[in-house]
């Protein structure tokens, strides 16, 4: 007889243990372990859990398992890589291209995409917009609605331009019970296979959108919907469905405002693509970032604007963060940062003032605070600037977030500019990674950064000497090279009028 098993799970991070522990070794939280009964081995009769494909399905080699070959007696055989077909041609087009880029150019058959983000950031809006576009191409879209009623989804779709005659293949499945949902999805798949395929490019294709994974629950798991065990199990079963049928599945996962990533984080290893939705400073700009992509580049970014009629790509995203810039003010420096295959010009602002209280403040927004502390220490030690008794405030203008080390020198130039009350000229771009010994290092993708700077009217770039010479990339730009941060900061603060007199 099948045996049921008991395990203990951390309700915060989903860490699994055989016995109860007071403190979770995974996340360090106290008193978060809960006992949960796991499904009996093999699950209930008729269940469609992990690896629950029937022998018949296995033999048939359903899409997504094309490499699964069995020899005499049903024993699994290894298949040479050369005999396995590439799925590259099976990418389903995605519009707009801004979103297609973060998905690696299109949607791969049988892939699972996790879309995480805070509640209200626009996950449902983005997926409804994509669903409407696919439905208009003849693709069948099944929207599993666990959070909203079908009427609410219809209202949102109408806001996004839904017309019944253009999207006949857009259907809603209002279901949160996993087993019922799977039966319904399997039935839909069968009806799709038996229906005669039309001429439309999307005919015979189906996309499943689960909004959200936190609302799904399985009868095999003794835990509340939204708990780590339910999320893990339901996510795994939906991933199994995608690979079994070859139909792409989107899973929406909420990330709480307190930064608690428990739910979606648990799924990251079992999905193919993880997209995170970021809002910027409560404004209308939204960014969708690919933090994992088995079928494309990670770090890719889509910049969208939330309007009254949905999310639309932003024109001139490269200079989005420069809008409202005042120019020749002390305490600001512009650098070109890379996000995936894109370049953005961002202004880093700094305010350095003598501290009025005992412990100087360090307040940072949009950059890692430890990185700013490190750069301030380099400025003190290597460029002789006295910052120890000063309050330091650093911010990325426009609400962006920077992880690119190429912004180091610009952060230092902004700090020095505020300390010395001397502006970095508006047409100067500052590029470079700083080292602890005070050296300025070369940045990656220099050509793309210089191209973006030239395109948006920058005339001078302060940076480390580039490897090799390229006339093309420096065309129209004055390059001021530096090897130390002291030199780099001095060049950045050099007034435009003095340039003819010397420098580099
Ligand atoms: P929603 O997609 O429901 O967020 P999520 O699924 O991530 O929780 O978006 C919610 C917000 O977006 C809501 O405040 C209304 C706003 N919105 C617009 O501004 N324009 C639109 O066209 C739509 C559909 C929503
Ligand atoms: Mg939603």
mmCIF file with all atom_site columns, C-alpha atoms and ligand atoms in Angstrom, residues 123-124 147-148 156 211 252 254, ligand 2:
data_model
loop_
_atom_site.group_PDB
_atom_site.id
_atom_site.type_symbol
_atom_site.label_atom_id
_atom_site.label_alt_id
_atom_site.label_comp_id
_atom_site.label_asym_id
_atom_site.label_entity_id
_atom_site.label_seq_id
_atom_site.pdbx_PDB_ins_code
_atom_site.Cartn_x
_atom_site.Cartn_y
_atom_site.Cartn_z
_atom_site.occupancy
_atom_site.B_iso_or_equiv
_atom_site.pdbx_formal_charge
_atom_site.auth_seq_id
_atom_site.auth_comp_id
_atom_site.auth_asym_id
_atom_site.auth_atom_id
_atom_site.pdbx_PDB_model_num
ATOM   1 C  CA  . UNK A 1 123 ? 1.388   41.467 -14.580 1.00 0.00 ? 123 UNK A CA  1
ATOM   2 C  CA  . UNK A 1 124 ? -2.205  40.684 -15.564 1.00 0.00 ? 124 UNK A CA  1
ATOM   3 C  CA  . UNK A 1 147 ? -7.739  36.010 -8.755  1.00 0.00 ? 147 UNK A CA  1
ATOM   4 C  CA  . UNK A 1 148 ? -10.376 37.756 -10.806 1.00 0.00 ? 148 UNK A CA  1
ATOM   5 C  CA  . UNK A 1 156 ? -9.557  44.623 -18.607 1.00 0.00 ? 156 UNK A CA  1
ATOM   6 C  CA  . UNK A 1 211 ? -2.897  34.039 -12.924 1.00 0.00 ? 211 UNK A CA  1
ATOM   7 C  CA  . UNK A 1 252 ? 2.145   34.711 -12.516 1.00 0.00 ? 252 UNK A CA  1
ATOM   8 C  CA  . UNK A 1 254 ? 3.305   37.766 -6.591  1.00 0.00 ? 254 UNK A CA  1
HETATM 9 MG MG1 . LIG B 2 .   ? -3.177  40.413 -11.460 1.00 0.00 ? 2   LIG B MG1 1
#
